[in-house]
Amino acid sequence: MEVRAGDAILEADPEKSQHGVKRITVQGAFVVNLALVASFWGQWGVVFSVVAVGAGLALFNTVFLDWLAKRVDRGVVEAARMAGNALGICFVGIQTQWSPLMCVFMAYNMLWYFGLDRWVRLRMALFLVSVDGVALSTGANPILLLAFSLVGIFGYLVSERRLTLLRESLEHMRRQREALEKAHQELQQLHQRAIEQERLSSLGLMAASVAHEINNPMSFVTSNIGSMLEELREGQNLPELVKEYVDDLLPATLDGARRVNSIVSDLRRFSRGGFEGHVDYDFDEEVRMALRIARVQLGHVQVEQELGEVGRVVGRPRQLVQVLVNLLVNAGQATAPGGVVRLTTRRQGERVRVEVRDTGTGMSEETKQHLFEPFFTTKPPGLGTGLGLSVVHGIIKSHGGRIEVESELGKGTCFILDLPRVPPLPAEDNSGGELRVASIRR
């Protein structure tokens, strides 16, 4: 007789585990059947019954129930398994007059019962009551039945508990594996972030070097054009062509050179490395600097600005410029040609409010939920690293401020920054010296 094993098949290779348990139960059933045949050798009717029922239950538990499991609920299959094995045990038990070996079979069935659903104990109780009832009514020894019933009950409970512990251990291992996978992903992200930051740092150094190289010749150009313009203005009886240069072309050229110098100066200051401590600075001037740096990326849109007189604040000016440049460039990239990008600043008591609004594509709710996560980006490859808004969020938080996003698909986006004029500061600056600002000029 064969009883299929329980489902301690949870992780790793379920098929391999199930076949391993099944092989042991088949071997056990075969050994018990062989012992029954040996003990009743010569009583051919009993031997035939044992062999026939054993072969029949083997086919029933393997072929038929496997076929049935593909068509009905698992509980129905287990109920059929219980009924079939109970009938087989009762039939052979009567034939062998409830030999102790037959009682071993009863306990063996209980020990390897299949399933851990909520009905398994009820099925076990029905199995035990039905087999014991038939055995007692057909002349079995009550003490023998009691002994093997207790062995079966407590053997099953021990087996069930061990299986429960195994499940708990495997669940713990699964959670540990998920935690390790998550930690591995975070390490990969940190590694990728370090690579991106190194690349951006290199680009910043390159920009500073280029700006430095441009600055020197542009200083000569600006100085020479200024000197030439002054000397020509002092001249008398200038030809008409020269007057046109003095009145229009040279002033426009000088203004353009000064704008180049201003942009180069902004780039050099913006890309300057090293630690930046909290300082007292002109908020409005830094906003105008950010607009000058970002203007190249905003040539296809209309840029509107409503800059209030915020005045002087305390913070890290290069970081403020970084935040505004990032938001303005993002707004420009999200806005089609002819659209509008609007920058608004105003002072509200002891706080500063900044709005960067665009008429671009907008964002979905799902995008907004992941907006400030590192490496999250909706831009095509090559146009974004997914670090910009994460850095913006970190800078605003470090200044004691907050950032809000209002956006709707097809209706544009608005980033709202709310910053204190004097952020909460530690007792000492990170650079090792005392704070350079105790108060600000209003």
Coordinates of C-alpha atoms in Angstrom, one line a residue:
M1 CA 0.0 0.0 0.0
E2 CA 1.2 3.5 -0.8
V3 CA 0.4 6.8 0.8
R4 CA 1.8 10.0 -0.8
A5 CA 4.0 12.3 1.2
G6 CA 3.1 15.8 2.6
D7 CA 3.8 19.0 0.8
A8 CA 7.1 20.1 2.4
I9 CA 7.9 21.3 -1.0
L10 CA 8.3 25.0 -0.6
E11 CA 11.3 26.6 -2.2
A12 CA 14.3 25.8 -4.4
D13 CA 13.4 22.8 -6.6
P14 CA 9.8 21.7 -5.7
E15 CA 9.6 18.8 -8.1
K16 CA 12.9 17.3 -6.9
S17 CA 11.9 17.7 -3.3
Q18 CA 8.5 16.1 -3.9
H19 CA 9.9 13.1 -5.8
G20 CA 12.5 12.6 -3.0
V21 CA 9.8 12.4 -0.3
K22 CA 7.6 10.3 -2.5
R23 CA 10.4 7.8 -3.0
I24 CA 10.8 7.3 0.7
T25 CA 7.1 6.7 1.3
V26 CA 7.0 4.2 -1.6
Q27 CA 9.9 2.3 -0.1
G28 CA 8.3 2.3 3.4
A29 CA 5.0 1.0 2.0
F30 CA 6.8 -1.7 0.0
V31 CA 8.8 -2.9 3.1
V32 CA 5.6 -3.1 5.2
N33 CA 3.8 -5.0 2.4
L34 CA 6.8 -7.3 2.1
A35 CA 6.8 -8.0 5.8
L36 CA 3.0 -8.8 5.7
V37 CA 3.5 -11.2 2.8
A38 CA 6.4 -12.9 4.6
S39 CA 4.5 -13.2 7.9
F40 CA 1.5 -14.8 6.1
W41 CA 3.4 -16.9 3.6
G42 CA 1.5 -20.0 2.9
Q43 CA -1.9 -18.4 3.5
W44 CA -2.3 -17.6 -0.1
G45 CA -5.6 -15.9 0.2
V46 CA -4.2 -13.3 2.6
V47 CA -1.0 -12.9 0.6
F48 CA -3.1 -12.3 -2.6
S49 CA -5.2 -9.7 -0.7
V50 CA -2.2 -7.9 0.5
V51 CA -0.5 -7.8 -2.9
A52 CA -3.7 -6.9 -4.8
V53 CA -4.7 -4.1 -2.4
G54 CA -1.1 -2.8 -2.2
A55 CA -0.9 -2.6 -6.0
G56 CA -4.3 -1.1 -6.3
L57 CA -3.6 1.6 -3.7
A58 CA -0.3 2.3 -5.4
L59 CA -2.1 3.0 -8.7
F60 CA -4.8 4.9 -6.9
N61 CA -2.4 7.2 -5.1
T62 CA -0.2 7.9 -8.1
V63 CA -2.0 7.6 -11.4
F64 CA -5.6 8.3 -10.5
L65 CA -5.1 11.0 -7.9
D66 CA -2.6 12.8 -10.1
W67 CA -5.1 12.8 -12.8
L68 CA -7.9 14.0 -10.5
A69 CA -5.7 16.8 -9.0
K70 CA -5.7 18.5 -12.5
R71 CA -9.5 18.6 -12.6
V72 CA -10.8 19.3 -9.1
D73 CA -10.0 21.2 -5.9
R74 CA -7.1 20.0 -3.7
G75 CA -9.4 19.3 -0.8
V76 CA -11.4 16.9 -2.8
V77 CA -8.3 15.0 -3.8
E78 CA -7.1 14.7 -0.2
A79 CA -10.6 13.5 0.9
A80 CA -10.5 10.9 -1.8
R81 CA -7.0 9.9 -0.7
M82 CA -8.1 9.5 2.9
A83 CA -11.2 7.4 1.9
G84 CA -9.2 5.1 -0.4
N85 CA -6.4 4.4 2.0
A86 CA -8.9 3.8 4.9
L87 CA -10.9 1.3 2.8
G88 CA -7.6 -0.5 1.8
I89 CA -6.4 -0.7 5.4
C90 CA -9.7 -1.9 6.7
F91 CA -10.0 -4.6 4.0
V92 CA -6.4 -6.0 4.5
G93 CA -6.8 -5.6 8.3
I94 CA -9.8 -7.9 8.3
Q95 CA -8.0 -10.4 6.1
T96 CA -4.9 -10.4 8.5
Q97 CA -7.1 -10.3 11.6
W98 CA -5.5 -7.0 12.5
S99 CA -1.9 -8.1 12.6
P100 CA 0.5 -5.7 14.4
L101 CA 2.1 -5.1 11.0
M102 CA -1.3 -3.9 9.8
C103 CA -1.6 -1.5 12.7
V104 CA 1.9 -0.2 11.7
F105 CA 0.4 0.6 8.3
M106 CA -2.3 2.7 10.0
A107 CA 0.2 4.7 12.0
Y108 CA 2.4 5.0 8.9
N109 CA -0.5 6.5 6.9
M110 CA -1.1 9.1 9.6
L111 CA 2.6 10.0 9.8
W112 CA 2.9 10.8 6.1
Y113 CA -0.5 12.3 5.5
F114 CA -0.5 14.8 2.6
G115 CA -1.5 18.4 3.0
L116 CA -1.4 21.3 5.5
D117 CA -4.7 23.0 4.8
R118 CA -7.2 23.9 7.5
W119 CA -9.1 20.6 7.0
V120 CA -6.2 18.2 7.4
R121 CA -6.8 17.5 11.1
L122 CA -10.5 16.8 10.5
R123 CA -9.5 14.4 7.8
M124 CA -7.1 12.8 10.1
A125 CA -9.7 12.4 12.8
L126 CA -12.2 10.8 10.3
F127 CA -9.5 8.5 9.1
L128 CA -8.6 7.3 12.6
V129 CA -12.2 7.0 13.8
S130 CA -13.3 5.0 10.8
V131 CA -10.3 2.6 10.8
D132 CA -10.4 2.1 14.6
G133 CA -14.2 1.6 14.5
V134 CA -14.0 -1.0 11.8
A135 CA -11.0 -2.7 13.6
L136 CA -12.8 -2.8 17.0
S137 CA -16.0 -4.2 15.4
T138 CA -14.0 -6.9 13.6
G139 CA -12.1 -8.3 16.6
A140 CA -8.9 -6.2 16.8
N141 CA -7.0 -5.9 20.1
P142 CA -8.1 -2.6 21.7
I143 CA -4.7 -2.1 23.5
L144 CA -2.9 -2.7 20.2
L145 CA -5.1 -0.2 18.4
L146 CA -4.7 2.3 21.1
A147 CA -0.9 2.0 21.1
F148 CA -0.6 2.5 17.3
S149 CA -3.3 5.2 17.2
L150 CA -1.3 7.2 19.8
V151 CA 1.9 6.6 17.8
G152 CA 0.2 7.8 14.7
I153 CA -1.4 10.9 16.4
F154 CA 1.8 12.1 18.0
G155 CA 4.0 11.1 15.1
Y156 CA 1.8 13.2 12.9
L157 CA 1.8 16.2 15.3
V158 CA 5.6 16.0 15.5
S159 CA 5.8 15.8 11.7
E160 CA 3.4 18.7 11.3
R161 CA 5.4 20.8 13.7
R162 CA 8.7 20.1 12.0
L163 CA 7.1 21.0 8.7
T164 CA 5.8 24.2 10.1
L165 CA 9.2 25.1 11.4
L166 CA 10.7 24.3 8.0
R167 CA 8.2 26.6 6.4
E168 CA 9.0 29.4 8.9
S169 CA 12.7 28.8 8.3
L170 CA 12.3 29.0 4.5
E171 CA 10.1 32.1 4.8
H172 CA 12.9 33.7 6.9
M173 CA 15.4 32.7 4.3
R174 CA 13.2 34.1 1.6
R175 CA 13.0 37.5 3.4
Q176 CA 16.7 37.5 4.0
R177 CA 17.3 36.8 0.3
E178 CA 15.0 39.6 -0.7
A179 CA 16.8 41.9 1.7
L180 CA 20.1 40.9 0.3
E181 CA 18.8 41.5 -3.3
K182 CA 17.5 44.9 -2.3
A183 CA 20.8 45.8 -0.6
H184 CA 22.6 44.6 -3.8
Q185 CA 20.4 46.8 -6.0
E186 CA 21.0 49.7 -3.7
L187 CA 24.8 49.1 -3.8
Q188 CA 24.6 49.0 -7.6
Q189 CA 22.7 52.3 -7.6
L190 CA 25.2 53.9 -5.3
H191 CA 28.0 52.6 -7.6
Q192 CA 26.2 54.0 -10.6
R193 CA 25.6 57.3 -8.8
A194 CA 29.2 57.6 -7.9
I195 CA 30.2 57.0 -11.6
E196 CA 27.6 59.7 -12.7
Q197 CA 28.8 62.1 -10.0
E198 CA 32.4 61.6 -11.0
R199 CA 31.5 62.2 -14.6
L200 CA 29.5 65.4 -13.7
S201 CA 32.4 66.5 -11.5
S202 CA 34.8 66.0 -14.5
L203 CA 32.4 68.0 -16.7
G204 CA 32.3 70.8 -14.1
L205 CA 36.1 70.9 -14.0
M206 CA 36.2 71.0 -17.8
A207 CA 33.7 73.8 -17.9
A208 CA 35.7 75.8 -15.3
S209 CA 38.9 75.2 -17.4
V210 CA 37.1 76.3 -20.6
A211 CA 35.7 79.3 -18.9
H212 CA 39.1 80.3 -17.6
E213 CA 40.6 80.0 -21.1
I214 CA 37.8 82.1 -22.5
N215 CA 38.0 84.7 -19.8
N216 CA 41.5 85.9 -20.6
P217 CA 41.1 86.7 -24.3
M218 CA 37.6 88.1 -23.7
S219 CA 39.1 90.5 -21.2
F220 CA 41.5 91.8 -23.9
V221 CA 38.6 92.0 -26.4
T222 CA 36.4 93.9 -23.9
S223 CA 39.2 96.2 -22.8
N224 CA 40.3 97.0 -26.4
I225 CA 36.8 97.6 -27.7
G226 CA 36.1 99.9 -24.7
S227 CA 39.3 101.8 -25.2
M228 CA 38.7 102.2 -29.0
L229 CA 35.1 103.4 -28.4
E230 CA 36.2 106.0 -25.9
E231 CA 38.9 107.3 -28.2
L232 CA 36.7 107.5 -31.2
R233 CA 34.0 109.3 -29.2
E234 CA 36.6 112.0 -28.4
G235 CA 37.6 112.4 -32.0
Q236 CA 36.4 115.3 -34.2
N237 CA 35.0 115.3 -37.7
L238 CA 34.6 111.6 -37.9
P239 CA 33.5 110.1 -41.2
E240 CA 29.9 108.9 -41.4
L241 CA 30.9 105.3 -41.5
V242 CA 33.0 105.6 -38.4
K243 CA 30.2 107.5 -36.6
E244 CA 27.9 104.6 -37.4
Y245 CA 30.4 102.3 -35.7
V246 CA 30.7 104.6 -32.7
D247 CA 27.0 105.0 -32.3
D248 CA 25.7 101.5 -33.0
L249 CA 28.1 98.7 -33.9
L250 CA 30.8 99.2 -31.3
P251 CA 28.4 99.7 -28.3
A252 CA 26.5 96.6 -29.4
T253 CA 29.7 94.7 -29.7
L254 CA 30.9 95.8 -26.3
D255 CA 27.6 94.9 -24.8
G256 CA 27.9 91.4 -26.3
A257 CA 31.4 91.0 -25.0
R258 CA 30.3 92.0 -21.5
R259 CA 27.5 89.4 -21.7
V260 CA 30.0 86.8 -22.6
N261 CA 32.2 87.9 -19.8
S262 CA 29.2 87.7 -17.4
I263 CA 28.4 84.1 -18.6
V264 CA 32.0 83.0 -18.2
S265 CA 32.1 84.5 -14.7
D266 CA 28.9 82.7 -13.8
L267 CA 30.2 79.4 -15.1
R268 CA 33.5 79.8 -13.2
R269 CA 31.7 80.5 -9.9
F270 CA 29.1 77.9 -10.5
S271 CA 31.6 75.1 -11.2
R272 CA 34.0 76.1 -8.5
G273 CA 34.8 73.0 -6.4
G274 CA 35.3 72.6 -2.6
F275 CA 33.1 72.9 0.4
E276 CA 30.5 75.7 0.4
G277 CA 29.5 76.9 3.8
H278 CA 26.5 79.0 4.7
V279 CA 27.0 82.7 3.8
D280 CA 25.0 85.9 3.6
Y281 CA 24.2 86.5 -0.1
D282 CA 22.0 88.4 -2.5
F283 CA 19.2 86.0 -3.4
D284 CA 18.0 88.1 -6.4
E285 CA 21.5 88.2 -7.9
E286 CA 21.8 84.4 -7.7
V287 CA 18.4 84.0 -9.4
R288 CA 19.5 86.2 -12.3
M289 CA 22.7 84.2 -12.6
A290 CA 20.8 81.0 -12.8
L291 CA 18.6 82.5 -15.6
R292 CA 21.7 83.5 -17.5
I293 CA 23.3 80.0 -17.3
A294 CA 20.0 78.3 -18.2
R295 CA 19.1 80.6 -21.1
V296 CA 21.0 78.6 -23.6
Q297 CA 18.6 75.6 -22.9
L298 CA 15.6 77.9 -23.1
G299 CA 16.1 79.4 -26.5
H300 CA 13.1 77.6 -28.0
V301 CA 10.6 78.8 -25.4
Q302 CA 9.4 82.2 -24.1
V303 CA 10.9 82.9 -20.7
E304 CA 8.9 85.0 -18.3
Q305 CA 10.1 86.3 -15.0
E306 CA 8.5 88.0 -12.1
L307 CA 11.3 88.6 -9.6
G308 CA 10.4 90.2 -6.3
E309 CA 12.9 92.0 -4.1
V310 CA 13.8 89.1 -1.9
G311 CA 17.0 90.7 -0.7
R312 CA 19.7 89.0 1.3
V313 CA 19.4 85.5 2.8
V314 CA 21.6 82.9 4.4
G315 CA 22.5 79.7 2.6
R316 CA 24.8 78.2 0.0
P317 CA 24.4 80.3 -3.1
R318 CA 26.0 77.8 -5.6
Q319 CA 23.6 75.2 -4.5
L320 CA 20.6 77.6 -5.0
V321 CA 21.9 78.3 -8.5
Q322 CA 22.2 74.5 -9.1
V323 CA 18.6 74.0 -8.0
L324 CA 17.2 76.8 -10.2
V325 CA 19.3 75.8 -13.3
N326 CA 18.1 72.2 -12.9
L327 CA 14.4 73.2 -12.7
L328 CA 14.6 75.7 -15.5
V329 CA 16.4 73.3 -17.8
N330 CA 13.9 70.5 -17.0
A331 CA 11.1 72.9 -17.7
G332 CA 12.6 73.8 -21.0
Q333 CA 13.1 70.2 -22.0
A334 CA 9.5 69.4 -21.1
T335 CA 8.1 72.3 -23.1
A336 CA 7.5 72.4 -26.9
P337 CA 8.8 75.3 -29.0
G338 CA 6.7 78.4 -28.5
G339 CA 5.7 77.4 -25.0
V340 CA 6.3 79.4 -21.8
V341 CA 8.6 78.9 -18.9
R342 CA 7.9 81.3 -16.0
L343 CA 10.1 82.0 -13.0
T344 CA 8.6 83.8 -10.0
T345 CA 10.2 84.7 -6.7
R346 CA 8.8 86.6 -3.8
R347 CA 9.4 87.1 -0.1
Q348 CA 6.7 86.0 2.4
G349 CA 7.7 87.2 5.8
E350 CA 10.8 85.2 6.9
R351 CA 10.4 82.8 4.0
V352 CA 11.1 82.8 0.3
R353 CA 8.8 81.3 -2.3
V354 CA 10.1 80.3 -5.8
E355 CA 7.9 79.0 -8.6
V356 CA 9.2 77.4 -11.8
R357 CA 6.2 76.9 -14.1
D358 CA 6.0 75.5 -17.6
T359 CA 3.3 74.8 -20.2
G360 CA 4.9 71.5 -21.1
T361 CA 3.7 67.9 -21.2
G362 CA 3.0 67.5 -17.5
M363 CA 3.3 64.3 -15.4
S364 CA 1.2 61.4 -14.4
E365 CA 0.4 60.5 -10.8
E366 CA 2.8 57.5 -11.1
T367 CA 5.6 59.7 -12.3
K368 CA 5.1 62.2 -9.5
Q369 CA 5.3 59.3 -6.9
H370 CA 8.9 58.5 -8.1
L371 CA 10.0 62.0 -9.1
F372 CA 12.7 62.5 -6.5
E373 CA 14.1 58.9 -6.5
P374 CA 17.7 58.6 -7.6
F375 CA 18.1 57.5 -11.3
F376 CA 14.4 57.8 -12.0
T377 CA 13.9 59.7 -15.3
T378 CA 11.4 59.8 -18.1
K379 CA 13.8 61.4 -20.5
P380 CA 15.2 59.5 -23.5
P381 CA 18.7 57.9 -23.1
G382 CA 21.4 60.5 -23.2
L383 CA 19.2 63.4 -22.0
G384 CA 19.1 62.7 -18.3
T385 CA 20.7 60.7 -15.5
G386 CA 17.8 60.7 -13.1
L387 CA 20.0 62.5 -10.5
G388 CA 18.9 66.1 -11.0
L389 CA 15.7 66.2 -9.0
S390 CA 17.1 63.9 -6.4
V391 CA 19.9 66.4 -5.8
V392 CA 17.4 69.3 -5.9
H393 CA 15.3 67.6 -3.2
G394 CA 18.4 67.0 -1.0
I395 CA 19.6 70.6 -1.3
I396 CA 16.2 72.1 -0.4
K397 CA 15.8 69.7 2.6
S398 CA 19.3 70.7 3.8
H399 CA 18.3 74.3 3.7
G400 CA 15.3 73.6 5.9
G401 CA 12.9 74.1 3.0
R402 CA 10.4 72.0 1.2
I403 CA 9.5 71.4 -2.5
E404 CA 6.1 70.7 -3.9
V405 CA 5.0 69.7 -7.4
E406 CA 1.8 70.5 -9.2
S407 CA 1.4 68.8 -12.5
E408 CA -1.2 67.3 -14.8
L409 CA -0.7 65.5 -18.1
G410 CA -1.0 67.9 -21.0
K411 CA -1.3 70.9 -18.7
G412 CA 2.2 71.6 -17.6
T413 CA 4.1 71.5 -14.3
C414 CA 4.9 73.8 -11.5
F415 CA 7.7 73.3 -8.9
I416 CA 7.2 75.3 -5.8
L417 CA 10.1 76.0 -3.4
D418 CA 9.6 77.2 0.1
L419 CA 12.8 78.3 1.8
P420 CA 13.6 80.0 5.1
R421 CA 15.6 83.2 4.8
V422 CA 17.8 81.8 7.6
P423 CA 18.0 78.0 7.6
P424 CA 18.5 76.0 10.8
L425 CA 22.3 75.8 11.2
P426 CA 24.5 73.6 13.3
A427 CA 26.6 75.0 16.1
E428 CA 29.7 74.7 13.9
D429 CA 30.2 74.8 10.1
N430 CA 31.3 71.5 8.5
S431 CA 34.5 73.2 7.4
G432 CA 35.7 73.2 10.9
G433 CA 35.4 76.9 11.5
E434 CA 32.7 79.0 13.1
L435 CA 29.7 80.0 11.1
R436 CA 30.5 83.0 9.0
V437 CA 27.0 84.6 9.4
A438 CA 25.2 85.4 12.6
S439 CA 22.6 87.6 11.0
I440 CA 21.7 89.1 7.7
R441 CA 21.2 92.6 6.4
R442 CA 17.6 93.3 5.8

